[in-house]
Tab-separated table of C-alpha atoms in Angstrom:
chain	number	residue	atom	x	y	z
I	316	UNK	CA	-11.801	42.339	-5.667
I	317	UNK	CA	-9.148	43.601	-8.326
I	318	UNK	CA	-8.188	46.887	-9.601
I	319	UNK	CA	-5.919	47.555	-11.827
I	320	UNK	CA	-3.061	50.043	-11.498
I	321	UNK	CA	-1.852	51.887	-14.025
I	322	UNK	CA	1.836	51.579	-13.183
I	323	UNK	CA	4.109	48.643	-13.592
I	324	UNK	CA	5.765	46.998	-11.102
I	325	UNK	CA	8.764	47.999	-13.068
I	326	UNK	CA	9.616	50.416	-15.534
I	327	UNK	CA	9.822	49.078	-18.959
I	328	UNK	CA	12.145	50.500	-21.648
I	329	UNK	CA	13.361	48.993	-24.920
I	330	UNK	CA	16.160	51.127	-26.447
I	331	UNK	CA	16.429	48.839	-29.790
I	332	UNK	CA	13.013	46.681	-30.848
I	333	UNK	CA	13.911	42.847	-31.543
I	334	UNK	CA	11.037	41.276	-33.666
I	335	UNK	CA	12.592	37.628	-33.293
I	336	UNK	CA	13.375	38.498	-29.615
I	337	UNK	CA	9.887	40.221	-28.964
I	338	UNK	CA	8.968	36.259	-30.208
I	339	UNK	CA	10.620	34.607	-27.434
I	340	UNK	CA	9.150	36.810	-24.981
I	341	UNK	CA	5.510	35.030	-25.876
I	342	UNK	CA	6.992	32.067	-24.138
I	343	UNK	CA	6.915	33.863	-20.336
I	344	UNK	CA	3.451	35.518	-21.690
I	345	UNK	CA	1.494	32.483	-23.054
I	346	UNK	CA	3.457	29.074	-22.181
I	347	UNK	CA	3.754	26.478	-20.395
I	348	UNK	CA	6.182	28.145	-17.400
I	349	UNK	CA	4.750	32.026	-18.219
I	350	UNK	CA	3.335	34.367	-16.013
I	351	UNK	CA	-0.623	33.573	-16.904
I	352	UNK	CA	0.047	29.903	-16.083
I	353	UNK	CA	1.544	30.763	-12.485
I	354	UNK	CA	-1.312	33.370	-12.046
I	355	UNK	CA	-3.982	30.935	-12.638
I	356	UNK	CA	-2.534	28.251	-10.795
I	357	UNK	CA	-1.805	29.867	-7.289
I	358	UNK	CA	-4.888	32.247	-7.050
I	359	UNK	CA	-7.270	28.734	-8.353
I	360	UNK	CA	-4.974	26.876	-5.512
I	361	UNK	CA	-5.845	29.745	-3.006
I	362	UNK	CA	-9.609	29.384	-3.770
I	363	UNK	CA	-9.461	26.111	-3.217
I	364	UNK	CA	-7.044	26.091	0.197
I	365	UNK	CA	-9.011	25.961	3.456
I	366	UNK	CA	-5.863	27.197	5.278
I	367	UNK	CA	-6.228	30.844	5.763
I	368	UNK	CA	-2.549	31.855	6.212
I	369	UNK	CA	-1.604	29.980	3.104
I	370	UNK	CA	-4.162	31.122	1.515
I	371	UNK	CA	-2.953	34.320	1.487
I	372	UNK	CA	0.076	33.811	0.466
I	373	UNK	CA	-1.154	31.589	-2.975
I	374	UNK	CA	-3.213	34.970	-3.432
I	375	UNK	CA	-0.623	37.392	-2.635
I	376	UNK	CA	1.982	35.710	-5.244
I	377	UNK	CA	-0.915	34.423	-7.880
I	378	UNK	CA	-1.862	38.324	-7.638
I	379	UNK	CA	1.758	39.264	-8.204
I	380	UNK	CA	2.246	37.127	-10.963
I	381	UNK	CA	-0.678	39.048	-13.347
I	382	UNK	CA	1.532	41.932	-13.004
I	383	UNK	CA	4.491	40.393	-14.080
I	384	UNK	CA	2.182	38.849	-17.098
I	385	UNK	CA	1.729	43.374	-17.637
I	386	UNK	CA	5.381	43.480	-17.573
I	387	UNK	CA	6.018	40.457	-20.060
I	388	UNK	CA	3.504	41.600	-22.038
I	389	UNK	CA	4.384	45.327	-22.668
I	390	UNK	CA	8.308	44.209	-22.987
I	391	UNK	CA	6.969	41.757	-26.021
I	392	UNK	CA	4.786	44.332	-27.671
I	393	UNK	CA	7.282	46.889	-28.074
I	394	UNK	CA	9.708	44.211	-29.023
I	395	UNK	CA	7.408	43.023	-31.893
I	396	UNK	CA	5.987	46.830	-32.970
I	397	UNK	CA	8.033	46.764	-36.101
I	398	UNK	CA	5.961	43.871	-37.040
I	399	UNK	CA	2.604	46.638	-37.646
I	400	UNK	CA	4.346	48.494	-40.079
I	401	UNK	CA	7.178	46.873	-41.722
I	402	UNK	CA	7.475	43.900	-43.818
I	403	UNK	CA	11.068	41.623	-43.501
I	404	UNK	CA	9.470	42.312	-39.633
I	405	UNK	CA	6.370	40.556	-40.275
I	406	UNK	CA	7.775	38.024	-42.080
I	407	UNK	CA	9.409	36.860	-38.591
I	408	UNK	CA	6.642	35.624	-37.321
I	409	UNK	CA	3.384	36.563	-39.657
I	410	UNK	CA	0.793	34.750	-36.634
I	411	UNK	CA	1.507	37.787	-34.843
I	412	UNK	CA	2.001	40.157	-37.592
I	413	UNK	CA	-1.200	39.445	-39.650
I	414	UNK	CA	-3.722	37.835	-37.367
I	415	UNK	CA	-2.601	39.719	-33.715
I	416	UNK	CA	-1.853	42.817	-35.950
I	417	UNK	CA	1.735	42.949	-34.122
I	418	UNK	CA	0.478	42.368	-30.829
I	419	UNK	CA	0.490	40.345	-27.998
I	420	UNK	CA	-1.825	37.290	-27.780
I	421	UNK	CA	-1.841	34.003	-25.492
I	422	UNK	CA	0.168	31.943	-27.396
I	423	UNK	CA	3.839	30.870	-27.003
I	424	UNK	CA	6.757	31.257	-28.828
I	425	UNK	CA	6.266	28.845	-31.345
I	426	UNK	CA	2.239	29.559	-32.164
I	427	UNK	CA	0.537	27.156	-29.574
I	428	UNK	CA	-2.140	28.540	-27.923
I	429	UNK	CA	-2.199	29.014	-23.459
I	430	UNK	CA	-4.276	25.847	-22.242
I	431	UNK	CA	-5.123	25.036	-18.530
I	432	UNK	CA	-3.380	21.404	-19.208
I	433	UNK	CA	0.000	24.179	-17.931
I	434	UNK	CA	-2.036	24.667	-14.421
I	435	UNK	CA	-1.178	21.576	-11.499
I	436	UNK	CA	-3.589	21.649	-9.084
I	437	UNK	CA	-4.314	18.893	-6.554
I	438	UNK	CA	-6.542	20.533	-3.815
I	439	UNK	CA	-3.624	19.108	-1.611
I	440	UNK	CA	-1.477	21.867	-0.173
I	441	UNK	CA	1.533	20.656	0.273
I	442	UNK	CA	2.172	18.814	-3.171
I	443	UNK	CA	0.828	21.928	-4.504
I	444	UNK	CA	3.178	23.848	-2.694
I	445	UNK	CA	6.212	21.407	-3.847
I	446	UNK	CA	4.529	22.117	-7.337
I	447	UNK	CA	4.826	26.176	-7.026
I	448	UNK	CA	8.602	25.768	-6.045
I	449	UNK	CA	9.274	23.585	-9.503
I	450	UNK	CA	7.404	26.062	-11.283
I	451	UNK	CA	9.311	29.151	-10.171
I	452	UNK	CA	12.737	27.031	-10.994
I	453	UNK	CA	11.555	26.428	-14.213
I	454	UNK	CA	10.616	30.152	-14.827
I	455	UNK	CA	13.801	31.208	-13.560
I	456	UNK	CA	15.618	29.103	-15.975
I	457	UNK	CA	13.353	30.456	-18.664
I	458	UNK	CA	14.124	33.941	-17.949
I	459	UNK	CA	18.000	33.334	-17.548
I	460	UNK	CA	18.261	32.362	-20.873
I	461	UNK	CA	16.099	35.120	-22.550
I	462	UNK	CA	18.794	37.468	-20.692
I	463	UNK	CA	21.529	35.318	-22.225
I	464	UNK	CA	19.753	36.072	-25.757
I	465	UNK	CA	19.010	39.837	-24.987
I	466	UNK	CA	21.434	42.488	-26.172
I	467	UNK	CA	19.181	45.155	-25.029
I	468	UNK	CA	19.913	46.709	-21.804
I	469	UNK	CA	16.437	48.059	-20.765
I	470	UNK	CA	14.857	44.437	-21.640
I	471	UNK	CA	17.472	42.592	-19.510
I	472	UNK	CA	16.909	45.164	-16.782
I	473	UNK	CA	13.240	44.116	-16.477
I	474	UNK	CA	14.069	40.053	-17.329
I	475	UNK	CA	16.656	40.560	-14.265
I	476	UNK	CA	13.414	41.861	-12.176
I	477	UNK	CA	11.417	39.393	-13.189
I	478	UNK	CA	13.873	36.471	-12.857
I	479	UNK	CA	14.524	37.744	-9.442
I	480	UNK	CA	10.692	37.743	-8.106
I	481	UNK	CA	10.842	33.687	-9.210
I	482	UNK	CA	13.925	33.053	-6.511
I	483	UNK	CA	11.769	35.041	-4.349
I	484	UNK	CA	7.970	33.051	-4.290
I	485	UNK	CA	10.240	29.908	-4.367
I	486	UNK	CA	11.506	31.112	-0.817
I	487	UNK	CA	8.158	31.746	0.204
I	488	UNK	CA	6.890	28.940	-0.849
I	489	UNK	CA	9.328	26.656	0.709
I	490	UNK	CA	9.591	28.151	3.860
I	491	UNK	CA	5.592	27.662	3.991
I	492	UNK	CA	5.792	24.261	3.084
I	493	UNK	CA	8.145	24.076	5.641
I	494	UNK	CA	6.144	25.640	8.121
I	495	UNK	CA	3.807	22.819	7.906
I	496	UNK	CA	5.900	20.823	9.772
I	497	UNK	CA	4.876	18.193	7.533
I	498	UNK	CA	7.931	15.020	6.811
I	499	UNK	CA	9.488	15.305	3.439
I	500	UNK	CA	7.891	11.921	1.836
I	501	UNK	CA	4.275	12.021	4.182
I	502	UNK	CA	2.355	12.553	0.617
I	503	UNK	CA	-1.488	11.791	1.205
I	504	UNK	CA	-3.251	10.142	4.211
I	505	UNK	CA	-2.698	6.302	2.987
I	506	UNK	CA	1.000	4.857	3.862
I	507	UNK	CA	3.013	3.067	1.513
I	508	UNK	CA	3.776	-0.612	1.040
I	509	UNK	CA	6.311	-1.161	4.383
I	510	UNK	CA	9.514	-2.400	3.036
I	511	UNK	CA	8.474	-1.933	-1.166
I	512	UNK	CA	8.713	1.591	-0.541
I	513	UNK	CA	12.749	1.723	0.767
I	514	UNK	CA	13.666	-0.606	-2.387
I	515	UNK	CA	15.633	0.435	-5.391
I	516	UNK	CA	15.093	-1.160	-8.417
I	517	UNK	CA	18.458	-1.277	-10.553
I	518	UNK	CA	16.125	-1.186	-13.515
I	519	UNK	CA	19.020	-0.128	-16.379
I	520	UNK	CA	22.165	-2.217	-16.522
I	521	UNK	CA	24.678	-2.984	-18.895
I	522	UNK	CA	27.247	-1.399	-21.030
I	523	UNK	CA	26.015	1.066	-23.452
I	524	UNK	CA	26.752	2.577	-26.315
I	525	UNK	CA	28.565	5.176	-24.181
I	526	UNK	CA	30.007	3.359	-22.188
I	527	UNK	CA	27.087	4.156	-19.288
I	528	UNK	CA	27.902	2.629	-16.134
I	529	UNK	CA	25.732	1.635	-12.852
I	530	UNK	CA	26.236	3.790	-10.124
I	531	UNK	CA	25.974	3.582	-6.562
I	532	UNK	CA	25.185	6.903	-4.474
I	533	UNK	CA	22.998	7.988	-1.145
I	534	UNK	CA	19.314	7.919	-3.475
I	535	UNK	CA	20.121	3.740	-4.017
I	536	UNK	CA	22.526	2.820	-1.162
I	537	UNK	CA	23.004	3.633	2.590
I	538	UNK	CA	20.243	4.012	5.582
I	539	UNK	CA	17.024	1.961	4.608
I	540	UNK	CA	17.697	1.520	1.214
I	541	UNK	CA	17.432	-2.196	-0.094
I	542	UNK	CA	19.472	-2.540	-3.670
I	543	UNK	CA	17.639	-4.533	-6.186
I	544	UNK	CA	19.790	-5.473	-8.951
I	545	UNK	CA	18.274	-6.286	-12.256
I	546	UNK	CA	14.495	-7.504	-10.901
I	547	UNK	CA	13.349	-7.882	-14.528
I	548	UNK	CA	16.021	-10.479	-15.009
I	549	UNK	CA	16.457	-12.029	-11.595
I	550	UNK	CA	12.314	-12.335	-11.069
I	551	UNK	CA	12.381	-14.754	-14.499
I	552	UNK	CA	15.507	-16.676	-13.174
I	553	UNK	CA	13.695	-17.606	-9.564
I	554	UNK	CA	11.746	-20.181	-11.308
I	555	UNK	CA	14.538	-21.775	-12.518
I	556	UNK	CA	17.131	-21.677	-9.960
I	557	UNK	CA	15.541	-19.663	-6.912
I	558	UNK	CA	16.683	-17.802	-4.447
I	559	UNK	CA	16.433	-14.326	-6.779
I	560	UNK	CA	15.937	-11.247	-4.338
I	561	UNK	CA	12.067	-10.655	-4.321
I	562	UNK	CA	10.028	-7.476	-4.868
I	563	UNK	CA	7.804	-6.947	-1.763
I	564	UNK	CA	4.869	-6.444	-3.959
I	565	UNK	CA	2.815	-8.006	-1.031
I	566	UNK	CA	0.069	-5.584	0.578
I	567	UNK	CA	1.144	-4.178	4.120
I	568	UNK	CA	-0.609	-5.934	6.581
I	569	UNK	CA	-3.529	-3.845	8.432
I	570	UNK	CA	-2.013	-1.495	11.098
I	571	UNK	CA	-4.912	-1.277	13.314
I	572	UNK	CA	-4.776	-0.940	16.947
I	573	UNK	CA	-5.661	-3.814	19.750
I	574	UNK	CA	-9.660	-4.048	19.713
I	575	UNK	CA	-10.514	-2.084	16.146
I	576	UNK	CA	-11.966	-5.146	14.826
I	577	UNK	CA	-14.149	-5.486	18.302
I	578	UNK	CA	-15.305	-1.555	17.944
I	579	UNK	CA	-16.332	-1.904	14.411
I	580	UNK	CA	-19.174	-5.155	15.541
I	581	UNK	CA	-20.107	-3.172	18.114
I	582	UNK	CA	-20.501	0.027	15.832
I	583	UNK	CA	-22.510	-2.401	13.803
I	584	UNK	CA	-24.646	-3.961	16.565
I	585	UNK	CA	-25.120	-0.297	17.224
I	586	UNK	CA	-26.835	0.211	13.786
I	587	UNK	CA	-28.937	-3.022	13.593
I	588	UNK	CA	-30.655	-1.941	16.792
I	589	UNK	CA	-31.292	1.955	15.133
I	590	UNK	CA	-32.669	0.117	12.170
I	591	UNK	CA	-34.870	-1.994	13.470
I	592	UNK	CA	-36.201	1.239	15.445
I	593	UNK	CA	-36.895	2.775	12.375
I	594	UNK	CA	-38.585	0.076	10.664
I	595	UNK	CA	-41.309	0.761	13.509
I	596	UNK	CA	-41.071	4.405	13.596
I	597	UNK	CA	-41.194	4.688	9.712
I	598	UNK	CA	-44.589	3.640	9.189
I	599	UNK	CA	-45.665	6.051	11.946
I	600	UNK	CA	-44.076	8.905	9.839
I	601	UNK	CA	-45.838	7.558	6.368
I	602	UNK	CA	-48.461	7.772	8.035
I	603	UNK	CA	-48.456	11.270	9.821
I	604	UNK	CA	-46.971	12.753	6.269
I	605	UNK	CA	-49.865	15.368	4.678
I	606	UNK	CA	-48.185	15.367	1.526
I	607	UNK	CA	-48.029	12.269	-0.796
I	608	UNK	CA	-44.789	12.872	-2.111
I	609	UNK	CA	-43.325	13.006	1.671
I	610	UNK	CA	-45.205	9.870	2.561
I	611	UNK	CA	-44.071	7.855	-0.582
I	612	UNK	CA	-40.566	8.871	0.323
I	613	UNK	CA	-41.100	7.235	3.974
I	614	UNK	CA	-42.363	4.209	2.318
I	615	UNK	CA	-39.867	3.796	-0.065
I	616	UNK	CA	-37.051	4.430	3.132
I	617	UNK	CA	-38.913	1.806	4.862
I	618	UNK	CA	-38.051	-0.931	2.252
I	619	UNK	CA	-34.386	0.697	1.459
I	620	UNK	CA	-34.301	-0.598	6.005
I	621	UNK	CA	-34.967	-3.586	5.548
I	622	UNK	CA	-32.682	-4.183	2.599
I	623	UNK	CA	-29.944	-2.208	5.044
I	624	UNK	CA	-30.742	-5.038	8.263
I	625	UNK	CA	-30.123	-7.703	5.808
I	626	UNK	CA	-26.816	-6.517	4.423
I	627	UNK	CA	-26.129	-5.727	8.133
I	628	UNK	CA	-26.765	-9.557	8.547
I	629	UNK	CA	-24.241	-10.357	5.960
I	630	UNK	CA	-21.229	-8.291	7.272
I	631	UNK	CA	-21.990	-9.708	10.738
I	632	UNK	CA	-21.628	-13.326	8.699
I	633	UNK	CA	-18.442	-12.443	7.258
I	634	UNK	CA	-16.684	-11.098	10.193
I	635	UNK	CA	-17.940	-14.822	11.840
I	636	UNK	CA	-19.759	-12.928	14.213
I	637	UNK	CA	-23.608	-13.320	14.927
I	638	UNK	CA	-26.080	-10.744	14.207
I	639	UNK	CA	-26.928	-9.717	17.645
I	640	UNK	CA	-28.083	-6.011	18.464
I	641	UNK	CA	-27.114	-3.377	20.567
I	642	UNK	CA	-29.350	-0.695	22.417
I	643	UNK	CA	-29.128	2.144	20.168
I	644	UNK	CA	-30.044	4.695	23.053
I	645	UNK	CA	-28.815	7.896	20.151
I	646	UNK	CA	-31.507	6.432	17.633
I	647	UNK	CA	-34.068	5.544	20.836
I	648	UNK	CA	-34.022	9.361	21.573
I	649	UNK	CA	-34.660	10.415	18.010
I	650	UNK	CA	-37.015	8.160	17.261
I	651	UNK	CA	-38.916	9.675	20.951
I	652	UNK	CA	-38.618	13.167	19.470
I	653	UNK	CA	-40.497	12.238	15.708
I	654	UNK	CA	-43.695	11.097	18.120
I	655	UNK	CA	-43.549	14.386	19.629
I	656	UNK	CA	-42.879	16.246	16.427
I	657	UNK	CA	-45.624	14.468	15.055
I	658	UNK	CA	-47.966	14.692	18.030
I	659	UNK	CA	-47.869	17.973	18.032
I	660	UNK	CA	-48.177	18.804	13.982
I	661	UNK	CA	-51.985	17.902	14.519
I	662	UNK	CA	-52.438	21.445	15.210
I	663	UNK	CA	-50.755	22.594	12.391
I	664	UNK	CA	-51.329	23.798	8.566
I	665	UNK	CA	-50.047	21.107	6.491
I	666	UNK	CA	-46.723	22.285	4.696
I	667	UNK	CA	-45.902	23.506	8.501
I	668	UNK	CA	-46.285	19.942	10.101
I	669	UNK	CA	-44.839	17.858	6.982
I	670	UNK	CA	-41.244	20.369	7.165
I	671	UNK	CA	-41.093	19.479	10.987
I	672	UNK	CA	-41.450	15.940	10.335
I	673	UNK	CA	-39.293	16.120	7.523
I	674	UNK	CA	-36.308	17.972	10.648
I	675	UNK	CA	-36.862	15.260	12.440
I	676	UNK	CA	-36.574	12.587	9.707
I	677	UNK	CA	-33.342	14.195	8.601
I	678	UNK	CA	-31.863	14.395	12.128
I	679	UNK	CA	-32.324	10.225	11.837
I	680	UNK	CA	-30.534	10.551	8.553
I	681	UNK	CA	-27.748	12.451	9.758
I	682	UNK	CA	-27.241	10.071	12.329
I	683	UNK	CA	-27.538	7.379	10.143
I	684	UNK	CA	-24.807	8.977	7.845
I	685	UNK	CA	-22.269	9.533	10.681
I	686	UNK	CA	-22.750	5.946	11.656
I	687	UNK	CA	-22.325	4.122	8.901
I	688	UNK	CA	-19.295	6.338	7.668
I	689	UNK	CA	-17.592	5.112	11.036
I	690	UNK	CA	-18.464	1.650	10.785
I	691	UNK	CA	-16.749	2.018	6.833
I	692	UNK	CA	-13.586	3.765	7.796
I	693	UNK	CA	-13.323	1.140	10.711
I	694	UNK	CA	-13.835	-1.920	8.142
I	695	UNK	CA	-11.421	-0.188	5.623
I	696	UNK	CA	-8.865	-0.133	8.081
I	697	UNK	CA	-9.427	-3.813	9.054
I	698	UNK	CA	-9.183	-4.157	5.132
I	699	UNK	CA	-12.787	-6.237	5.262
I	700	UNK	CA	-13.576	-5.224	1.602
I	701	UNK	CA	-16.544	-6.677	1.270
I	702	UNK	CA	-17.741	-5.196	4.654
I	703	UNK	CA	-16.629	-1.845	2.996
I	704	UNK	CA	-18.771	-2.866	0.030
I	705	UNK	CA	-21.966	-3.039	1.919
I	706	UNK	CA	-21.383	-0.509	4.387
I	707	UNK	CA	-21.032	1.921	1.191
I	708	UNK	CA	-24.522	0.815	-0.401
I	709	UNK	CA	-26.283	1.518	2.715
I	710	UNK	CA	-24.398	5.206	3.107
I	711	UNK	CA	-25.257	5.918	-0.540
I	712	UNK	CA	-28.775	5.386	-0.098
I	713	UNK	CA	-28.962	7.468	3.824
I	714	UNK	CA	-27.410	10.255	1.755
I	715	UNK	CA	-29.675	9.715	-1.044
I	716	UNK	CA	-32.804	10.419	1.292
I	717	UNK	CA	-31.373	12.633	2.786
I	718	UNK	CA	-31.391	15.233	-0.619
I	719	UNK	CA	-34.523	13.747	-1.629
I	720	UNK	CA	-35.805	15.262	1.942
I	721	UNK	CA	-34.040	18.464	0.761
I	722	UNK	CA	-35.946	18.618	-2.263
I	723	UNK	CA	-39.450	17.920	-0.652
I	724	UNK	CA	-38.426	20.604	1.864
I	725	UNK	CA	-38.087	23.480	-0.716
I	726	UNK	CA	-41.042	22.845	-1.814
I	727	UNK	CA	-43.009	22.784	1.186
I	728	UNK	CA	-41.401	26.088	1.923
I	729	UNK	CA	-42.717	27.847	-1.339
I	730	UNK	CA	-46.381	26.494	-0.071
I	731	UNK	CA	-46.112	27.282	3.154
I	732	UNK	CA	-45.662	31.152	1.997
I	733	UNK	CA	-48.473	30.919	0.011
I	734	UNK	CA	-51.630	32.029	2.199
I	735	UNK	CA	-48.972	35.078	3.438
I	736	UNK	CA	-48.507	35.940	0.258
I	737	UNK	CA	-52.197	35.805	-0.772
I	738	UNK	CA	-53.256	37.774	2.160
I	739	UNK	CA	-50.482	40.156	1.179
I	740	UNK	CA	-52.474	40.536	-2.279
I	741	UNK	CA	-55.910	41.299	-0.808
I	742	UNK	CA	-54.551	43.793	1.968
I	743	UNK	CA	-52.878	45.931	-1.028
């Protein structure tokens, strides 16, 4: 919740108004490195960070920053007040003066309007984080040189605030990045190409017009750095005379522990026994279903099973492994629990017994979901793409009927209230 106080951060006085100047200012109100850009981009980070205590701190500075926008904003409009009433002012700058009627407005200095394109967001907290501390540098270059421009000693006052609170969120930002513990070049959850990664490419060579030379310093030489020199022309020479120093473009191989590849057929054995269960259990359900638009569901699950076994089939054929199954004793137990569920909906009113069948259905799926989202990561890390392939199809579609169950669910609700409803309207 926000309130707004009706005192600045910091007290803002302008001794001699600068049209032209008051036009630079736009550039911390409505650009690219301004206060409404770093506003918007921590407090949309903080809604979107799942870490409390850095959450507060994105919300904290994000909230800080729409005062400074105040600040930036009341320096500009008395800055460009000349512009309401007298012409050679308006002339400066005649967006302001004729269609903002000498006000402020969220554009920059040179006319373009404020766009989110200015915001970075990843949803990742620590690039976001390195992204915040960039941000403030930039702003704090931005301000230095409207101080360098101002000859107005209540203005600079305020820029010197302002410029100050940048240095500031950029030391709280890196010490929370930081306090993540998290190593410098750790980007992400997938690791770079081994070996690729530590190679510098000596991509610009020659003498040119300026006499540029090639340099050697600790970001292309020293610890694991391998020097590349020239790859555009040495890759096009190999074929002639060979030996040219290669670029490990070459995949890393997979980086899976001792006995992955014998957990992932097993977490598939696992599944072909659970599906086969259900292709016995599912007509039961169709069956036992009051409402058609349940039972066609269960019908059309039962055929999306059988597709599943045989694509089940096929990854057990191209790991070279043969289609045997396991005794699913998770899916046995479930499967237990719809015959009770269902035995004992005989006794009750229709929406009531089709949303316990539907719980028990989606207690399959979710079991069904977690299963095959193991078996994927597993074949992902093996790098069996095509496993991954039809692993994915079969996820999709658990998923799928899993909202589709959703759907039919609300709707049974809405029934099921009916008769208390009715008998609601004849009591009154």
């Amino acid at each position: 919740m926000y309130h707004h106080v009706k005192k600045l951060m910091f007290t803002v006085r302008v001794d001699e108004p600068d049209v032209r100047f008051g036009n630079m200012l736009l550039e911390q109100f409505g650009g690219a490195n301004g206060e409404l850009a770093a506003a918007m981009q921590y407090s949309i980070q903080g809604l979107n960070c799942e870490d409390p205590d850095r959450k507060d701190l994105l919300m904290d500075i994000g909230t800080e920053e729409l005062s400074h926008l105040e600040i930036v904003g009341c320096l500009a409009r008395m800055h460009l007040k000349p512009s309401k009433f007298d012409r050679q002012a308006a002339e400066t700058d005649p967006l302001i003066a004729i269609a903002g009627g000498g006000g402020v407005n969220l554009f920059n200095s040179q006319g373009n309007p404020w766009t989110a394109d200015y915001l970075k967001i990843t949803g990742e907290l620590d690039v976001d984080l390195r992204s915040n501390i960039a941000a403030e540098a930039r702003a704090k270059i931005v301000y230095e040189r409207l101080i360098n421009f101002c000859d107005d000693a209540g203005t600079k006052d305020a820029l010197q605030f302002l410029m100050t609170r940048e240095i500031t969120h950029m030391k709280a930002f890196a010490a929370a990045l930081e306090s993540m513990k998290k190593p410098a070049f750790s980007i992400g959850k997938l690791a770079p190409t081994p070996g690729l990664v530590n190679q510098f490419f000596n991509d610009s060579t020659g003498a040119g017009d300026e006499g540029e030379i090639d340099t050697r310093g600790p970001w292309n030489q020293g610890g694991d750095w391998e020097f590349v020199e020239a790859p555009a022309f040495s890759q096009s020479e190999a074929g002639i005379n060979g030996g040219a120093q290669p670029i490990k473009t070459e995949s890393s191989p997979p980086l899976a522990p001792e006995g992955m590849a014998e957990l992932l057929v097993d977490e598939l054995r696992d599944i072909l026994h659970a599906e086969k269960q259900l292709t016995k259990a599912l007509p039961k359900m169709a069956k036992a279903a009051r409402f058609d638009r349940l039972r066609e569901l269960f019908e059309q699950h039962l055929i999306e099973t059988e597709e599943q076994i045989e694509r089940l089939d096929e990854c057990f054929s191209l790991l070279g492994e043969t289609a045997r199954a396991k005794p699913c004793k998770g899916m046995m137990g479930l499967v237990e629990e719809g015959q009770e569920v269902m035995e004992q909906g005989a006794d009750k009113e229709d929406a009531l017994a089709d949303l316990a069948l539907i719980g028990a259905a989606q207690r399959v799926e979710h079991y069904e979901i977690s299963a095959y989202t193991t078996a994927k990561n597993l074949a992902q890390q093996l790098r069996h793409s095509a496993v991954v392939e039809l692993l994915s199809k079969s996820l999709a579609e658990e998923e799928n009927s899993d909202q589709l169950l959703n759907q039919v669910a609300r709707s049974l609700m809405s029934v099921a209230q009916m008769p208390a409803a009715v008998e609601r309207i004849e009591v009154e």
